[in-house]
Amino acid sequence: MGSPKNVIYYFMLLLSVTFWGVSFVFTKSLLDSVTPIALVFFRMVIASVLLATVCRIFFHQKLREVPRKDWLLLLCLSLFEPFLYFLFETYSLSVVSEPTIVSVIVATIPIFTVFMSHFYFKEKLTWFNFVGVFVSALGIAIMLLPELSDQSFQWLGVFLAFGAVFSSVGYSFFLKKLSDQYHPVFIVTTQTTFGIFWFLPLLLILHSPEELAFQFANLARPEILRNVLALAVLCSALAFVLYIWALQRVGLGKSNTFTNLIPVVTALFSFLFLGENFPLLKIIGTAVTIIGVCCVQYTPRNNGINI
């Protein structure tokens, strides 16, 4: 695990992926009481306030120093994530009864990001990357195999989950153009704040004044407010700050490896708190998918291939 001084950073990574894994369970538990759009909007507002406070205290990026073209990139960044990403993910969780399925599909994001980086940024691919794609696809197929005979299974939720995956790939495209110029905490704070303004029109269009009043009244209920605060404080604000802080110390490769634990965390907490069933095929499929994602992220030196 490296030198002892790095242990604290590995602990930060473990905490961040734990929060992200649990977020699927928190979200699923809230969707019986709060609409998907209202839930994400409340989450973004709270997280934005916290992140802006952190950014103001610890980082001093002056807004007037940001060129106009970069504001446009930041706006596009926030369109893909948090707006489109959370739109697809939350609606997927509202349709699919088992959060682990959504979590495993979302865990395939690195696969598509690797290929986007190859085609747009000319990053090399290895034979291991292709093996990983095949293994991950096989894992998802195994995981979904029991659902083929279940006529009540909502396949729309699977397609929505892949919508979240491709939204994250679009996010990575714009992030690549910004990450070398601005501190990650500034980027996350800005995208979260912009995300509020993407969600606000949708919130007003999809909810009547009476429905909005009902959603805000629901938010005041202690059991709902507690979970929304957990999503905003732990899963959005704190998880991102911890992950970025650790990433700067231990590197992108090791940090990405930790994110492969997210479906495992989701599965554990779904079993403990939501009573999700785990037949053998789902366990095998989840494990195979995670192995495939690890293969995609593995880049041995001097083994690039051109396609």
mmCIF file of N, CA and C in Angstrom, residues 8-61:
data_model
loop_
_atom_site.group_PDB
_atom_site.id
_atom_site.type_symbol
_atom_site.label_atom_id
_atom_site.label_comp_id
_atom_site.label_asym_id
_atom_site.label_seq_id
_atom_site.Cartn_x
_atom_site.Cartn_y
_atom_site.Cartn_z
ATOM 1 N N ILE A 8 -3.158 7.549 5.164
ATOM 2 C CA ILE A 8 -4.274 8.474 5.353
ATOM 3 C C ILE A 8 -4.964 8.783 4.031
ATOM 4 N N TYR A 9 -4.190 8.848 2.941
ATOM 5 C CA TYR A 9 -4.790 9.150 1.637
ATOM 6 C C TYR A 9 -5.564 7.952 1.097
ATOM 7 N N TYR A 10 -5.068 6.744 1.369
ATOM 8 C CA TYR A 10 -5.825 5.556 0.978
ATOM 9 C C TYR A 10 -7.123 5.459 1.786
ATOM 10 N N PHE A 11 -7.056 5.894 3.038
ATOM 11 C CA PHE A 11 -8.265 5.911 3.863
ATOM 12 C C PHE A 11 -9.270 6.917 3.303
ATOM 13 N N MET A 12 -8.774 8.064 2.826
ATOM 14 C CA MET A 12 -9.654 9.052 2.194
ATOM 15 C C MET A 12 -10.337 8.469 0.960
ATOM 16 N N LEU A 13 -9.558 7.738 0.152
ATOM 17 C CA LEU A 13 -10.127 7.105 -1.039
ATOM 18 C C LEU A 13 -11.199 6.089 -0.649
ATOM 19 N N LEU A 14 -10.908 5.317 0.390
ATOM 20 C CA LEU A 14 -11.866 4.313 0.839
ATOM 21 C C LEU A 14 -13.156 4.967 1.327
ATOM 22 N N LEU A 15 -13.013 6.072 2.051
ATOM 23 C CA LEU A 15 -14.193 6.801 2.517
ATOM 24 C C LEU A 15 -15.007 7.346 1.348
ATOM 25 N N SER A 16 -14.327 7.927 0.371
ATOM 26 C CA SER A 16 -15.037 8.540 -0.756
ATOM 27 C C SER A 16 -15.816 7.502 -1.552
ATOM 28 N N VAL A 17 -15.197 6.352 -1.850
ATOM 29 C CA VAL A 17 -15.913 5.336 -2.631
ATOM 30 C C VAL A 17 -17.022 4.690 -1.794
ATOM 31 N N THR A 18 -16.836 4.647 -0.468
ATOM 32 C CA THR A 18 -17.908 4.151 0.398
ATOM 33 C C THR A 18 -19.110 5.074 0.331
ATOM 34 N N PHE A 19 -18.863 6.382 0.417
ATOM 35 C CA PHE A 19 -19.959 7.350 0.315
ATOM 36 C C PHE A 19 -20.661 7.241 -1.035
ATOM 37 N N TRP A 20 -19.883 7.118 -2.112
ATOM 38 C CA TRP A 20 -20.490 7.013 -3.445
ATOM 39 C C TRP A 20 -21.276 5.719 -3.593
ATOM 40 N N GLY A 21 -20.770 4.636 -3.023
ATOM 41 C CA GLY A 21 -21.500 3.374 -3.088
ATOM 42 C C GLY A 21 -22.812 3.431 -2.328
ATOM 43 N N VAL A 22 -22.779 4.048 -1.155
ATOM 44 C CA VAL A 22 -23.983 4.168 -0.335
ATOM 45 C C VAL A 22 -24.986 5.126 -0.974
ATOM 46 N N SER A 23 -24.517 6.059 -1.805
ATOM 47 C CA SER A 23 -25.416 7.049 -2.409
ATOM 48 C C SER A 23 -26.531 6.386 -3.212
ATOM 49 N N PHE A 24 -26.234 5.249 -3.848
ATOM 50 C CA PHE A 24 -27.272 4.539 -4.598
ATOM 51 C C PHE A 24 -28.385 4.064 -3.662
ATOM 52 N N VAL A 25 -27.997 3.637 -2.464
ATOM 53 C CA VAL A 25 -28.969 3.149 -1.484
ATOM 54 C C VAL A 25 -29.774 4.310 -0.911
ATOM 55 N N PHE A 26 -29.098 5.407 -0.559
ATOM 56 C CA PHE A 26 -29.799 6.594 -0.069
ATOM 57 C C PHE A 26 -30.816 7.076 -1.100
ATOM 58 N N THR A 27 -30.374 7.166 -2.354
ATOM 59 C CA THR A 27 -31.249 7.664 -3.417
ATOM 60 C C THR A 27 -32.466 6.767 -3.582
ATOM 61 N N LYS A 28 -32.229 5.459 -3.648
ATOM 62 C CA LYS A 28 -33.339 4.513 -3.820
ATOM 63 C C LYS A 28 -34.342 4.633 -2.685
ATOM 64 N N SER A 29 -33.862 4.796 -1.467
ATOM 65 C CA SER A 29 -34.759 4.869 -0.308
ATOM 66 C C SER A 29 -35.584 6.151 -0.301
ATOM 67 N N LEU A 30 -35.080 7.202 -0.951
ATOM 68 C CA LEU A 30 -35.778 8.489 -0.961
ATOM 69 C C LEU A 30 -36.805 8.608 -2.075
ATOM 70 N N LEU A 31 -36.668 7.800 -3.115
ATOM 71 C CA LEU A 31 -37.508 7.981 -4.298
ATOM 72 C C LEU A 31 -38.966 7.594 -4.079
ATOM 73 N N ASP A 32 -39.278 6.978 -2.955
ATOM 74 C CA ASP A 32 -40.678 6.718 -2.620
ATOM 75 C C ASP A 32 -41.362 7.966 -2.072
ATOM 76 N N SER A 33 -40.562 8.942 -1.658
ATOM 77 C CA SER A 33 -41.121 10.135 -1.014
ATOM 78 C C SER A 33 -40.853 11.421 -1.782
ATOM 79 N N VAL A 34 -39.792 11.437 -2.585
ATOM 80 C CA VAL A 34 -39.387 12.651 -3.305
ATOM 81 C C VAL A 34 -39.221 12.306 -4.781
ATOM 82 N N THR A 35 -39.643 13.193 -5.672
ATOM 83 C CA THR A 35 -39.480 12.936 -7.102
ATOM 84 C C THR A 35 -38.002 13.018 -7.480
ATOM 85 N N PRO A 36 -37.590 12.333 -8.549
ATOM 86 C CA PRO A 36 -36.169 12.347 -8.930
ATOM 87 C C PRO A 36 -35.602 13.750 -9.127
ATOM 88 N N ILE A 37 -36.343 14.613 -9.829
ATOM 89 C CA ILE A 37 -35.839 15.966 -10.096
ATOM 90 C C ILE A 37 -35.708 16.763 -8.807
ATOM 91 N N ALA A 38 -36.727 16.707 -7.955
ATOM 92 C CA ALA A 38 -36.671 17.448 -6.689
ATOM 93 C C ALA A 38 -35.529 16.950 -5.819
ATOM 94 N N LEU A 39 -35.332 15.642 -5.793
ATOM 95 C CA LEU A 39 -34.257 15.071 -4.975
ATOM 96 C C LEU A 39 -32.892 15.575 -5.424
ATOM 97 N N VAL A 40 -32.632 15.511 -6.727
ATOM 98 C CA VAL A 40 -31.323 15.948 -7.224
ATOM 99 C C VAL A 40 -31.154 17.448 -7.025
ATOM 100 N N PHE A 41 -32.229 18.217 -7.224
ATOM 101 C CA PHE A 41 -32.143 19.671 -7.042
ATOM 102 C C PHE A 41 -31.783 20.011 -5.603
ATOM 103 N N PHE A 42 -32.475 19.407 -4.636
ATOM 104 C CA PHE A 42 -32.164 19.657 -3.226
ATOM 105 C C PHE A 42 -30.715 19.271 -2.927
ATOM 106 N N ARG A 43 -30.297 18.138 -3.460
ATOM 107 C CA ARG A 43 -28.928 17.658 -3.240
ATOM 108 C C ARG A 43 -27.909 18.643 -3.800
ATOM 109 N N MET A 44 -28.154 19.160 -5.010
ATOM 110 C CA MET A 44 -27.217 20.085 -5.645
ATOM 111 C C MET A 44 -27.116 21.408 -4.881
ATOM 112 N N VAL A 45 -28.249 21.910 -4.416
ATOM 113 C CA VAL A 45 -28.245 23.193 -3.698
ATOM 114 C C VAL A 45 -27.407 23.091 -2.424
ATOM 115 N N ILE A 46 -27.652 22.058 -1.638
ATOM 116 C CA ILE A 46 -26.912 21.891 -0.380
ATOM 117 C C ILE A 46 -25.428 21.664 -0.648
ATOM 118 N N ALA A 47 -25.118 20.789 -1.605
ATOM 119 C CA ALA A 47 -23.715 20.499 -1.925
ATOM 120 C C ALA A 47 -23.006 21.729 -2.463
ATOM 121 N N SER A 48 -23.712 22.520 -3.261
ATOM 122 C CA SER A 48 -23.109 23.723 -3.835
ATOM 123 C C SER A 48 -22.703 24.715 -2.753
ATOM 124 N N VAL A 49 -23.562 24.899 -1.766
ATOM 125 C CA VAL A 49 -23.252 25.818 -0.661
ATOM 126 C C VAL A 49 -22.015 25.335 0.095
ATOM 127 N N LEU A 50 -21.960 24.039 0.376
ATOM 128 C CA LEU A 50 -20.815 23.487 1.109
ATOM 129 C C LEU A 50 -19.526 23.585 0.301
ATOM 130 N N LEU A 51 -19.597 23.210 -0.978
ATOM 131 C CA LEU A 51 -18.399 23.255 -1.821
ATOM 132 C C LEU A 51 -17.922 24.681 -2.035
ATOM 133 N N ALA A 52 -18.858 25.610 -2.206
ATOM 134 C CA ALA A 52 -18.479 27.013 -2.384
ATOM 135 C C ALA A 52 -17.776 27.543 -1.142
ATOM 136 N N THR A 53 -18.229 27.105 0.030
ATOM 137 C CA THR A 53 -17.587 27.511 1.281
ATOM 138 C C THR A 53 -16.167 26.967 1.358
ATOM 139 N N VAL A 54 -16.001 25.680 1.026
ATOM 140 C CA VAL A 54 -14.668 25.065 1.017
ATOM 141 C C VAL A 54 -13.761 25.767 0.021
ATOM 142 N N CYS A 55 -14.293 26.029 -1.162
ATOM 143 C CA CYS A 55 -13.506 26.678 -2.217
ATOM 144 C C CYS A 55 -13.081 28.081 -1.797
ATOM 145 N N ARG A 56 -13.980 28.782 -1.127
ATOM 146 C CA ARG A 56 -13.702 30.153 -0.704
ATOM 147 C C ARG A 56 -12.625 30.194 0.382
ATOM 148 N N ILE A 57 -12.677 29.228 1.307
ATOM 149 C CA ILE A 57 -11.751 29.230 2.439
ATOM 150 C C ILE A 57 -10.361 28.740 2.048
ATOM 151 N N PHE A 58 -10.316 27.652 1.289
ATOM 152 C CA PHE A 58 -9.035 26.984 1.037
ATOM 153 C C PHE A 58 -8.424 27.282 -0.331
ATOM 154 N N PHE A 59 -9.233 27.732 -1.280
ATOM 155 C CA PHE A 59 -8.725 27.988 -2.627
ATOM 156 C C PHE A 59 -9.157 29.382 -3.044
ATOM 157 N N HIS A 60 -8.349 29.994 -3.866
ATOM 158 C CA HIS A 60 -8.575 31.407 -4.162
ATOM 159 C C HIS A 60 -8.558 31.675 -5.664
ATOM 160 N N GLN A 61 -9.301 30.856 -6.405
ATOM 161 C CA GLN A 61 -9.443 31.089 -7.831
ATOM 162 C C GLN A 61 -10.365 32.289 -8.035
#
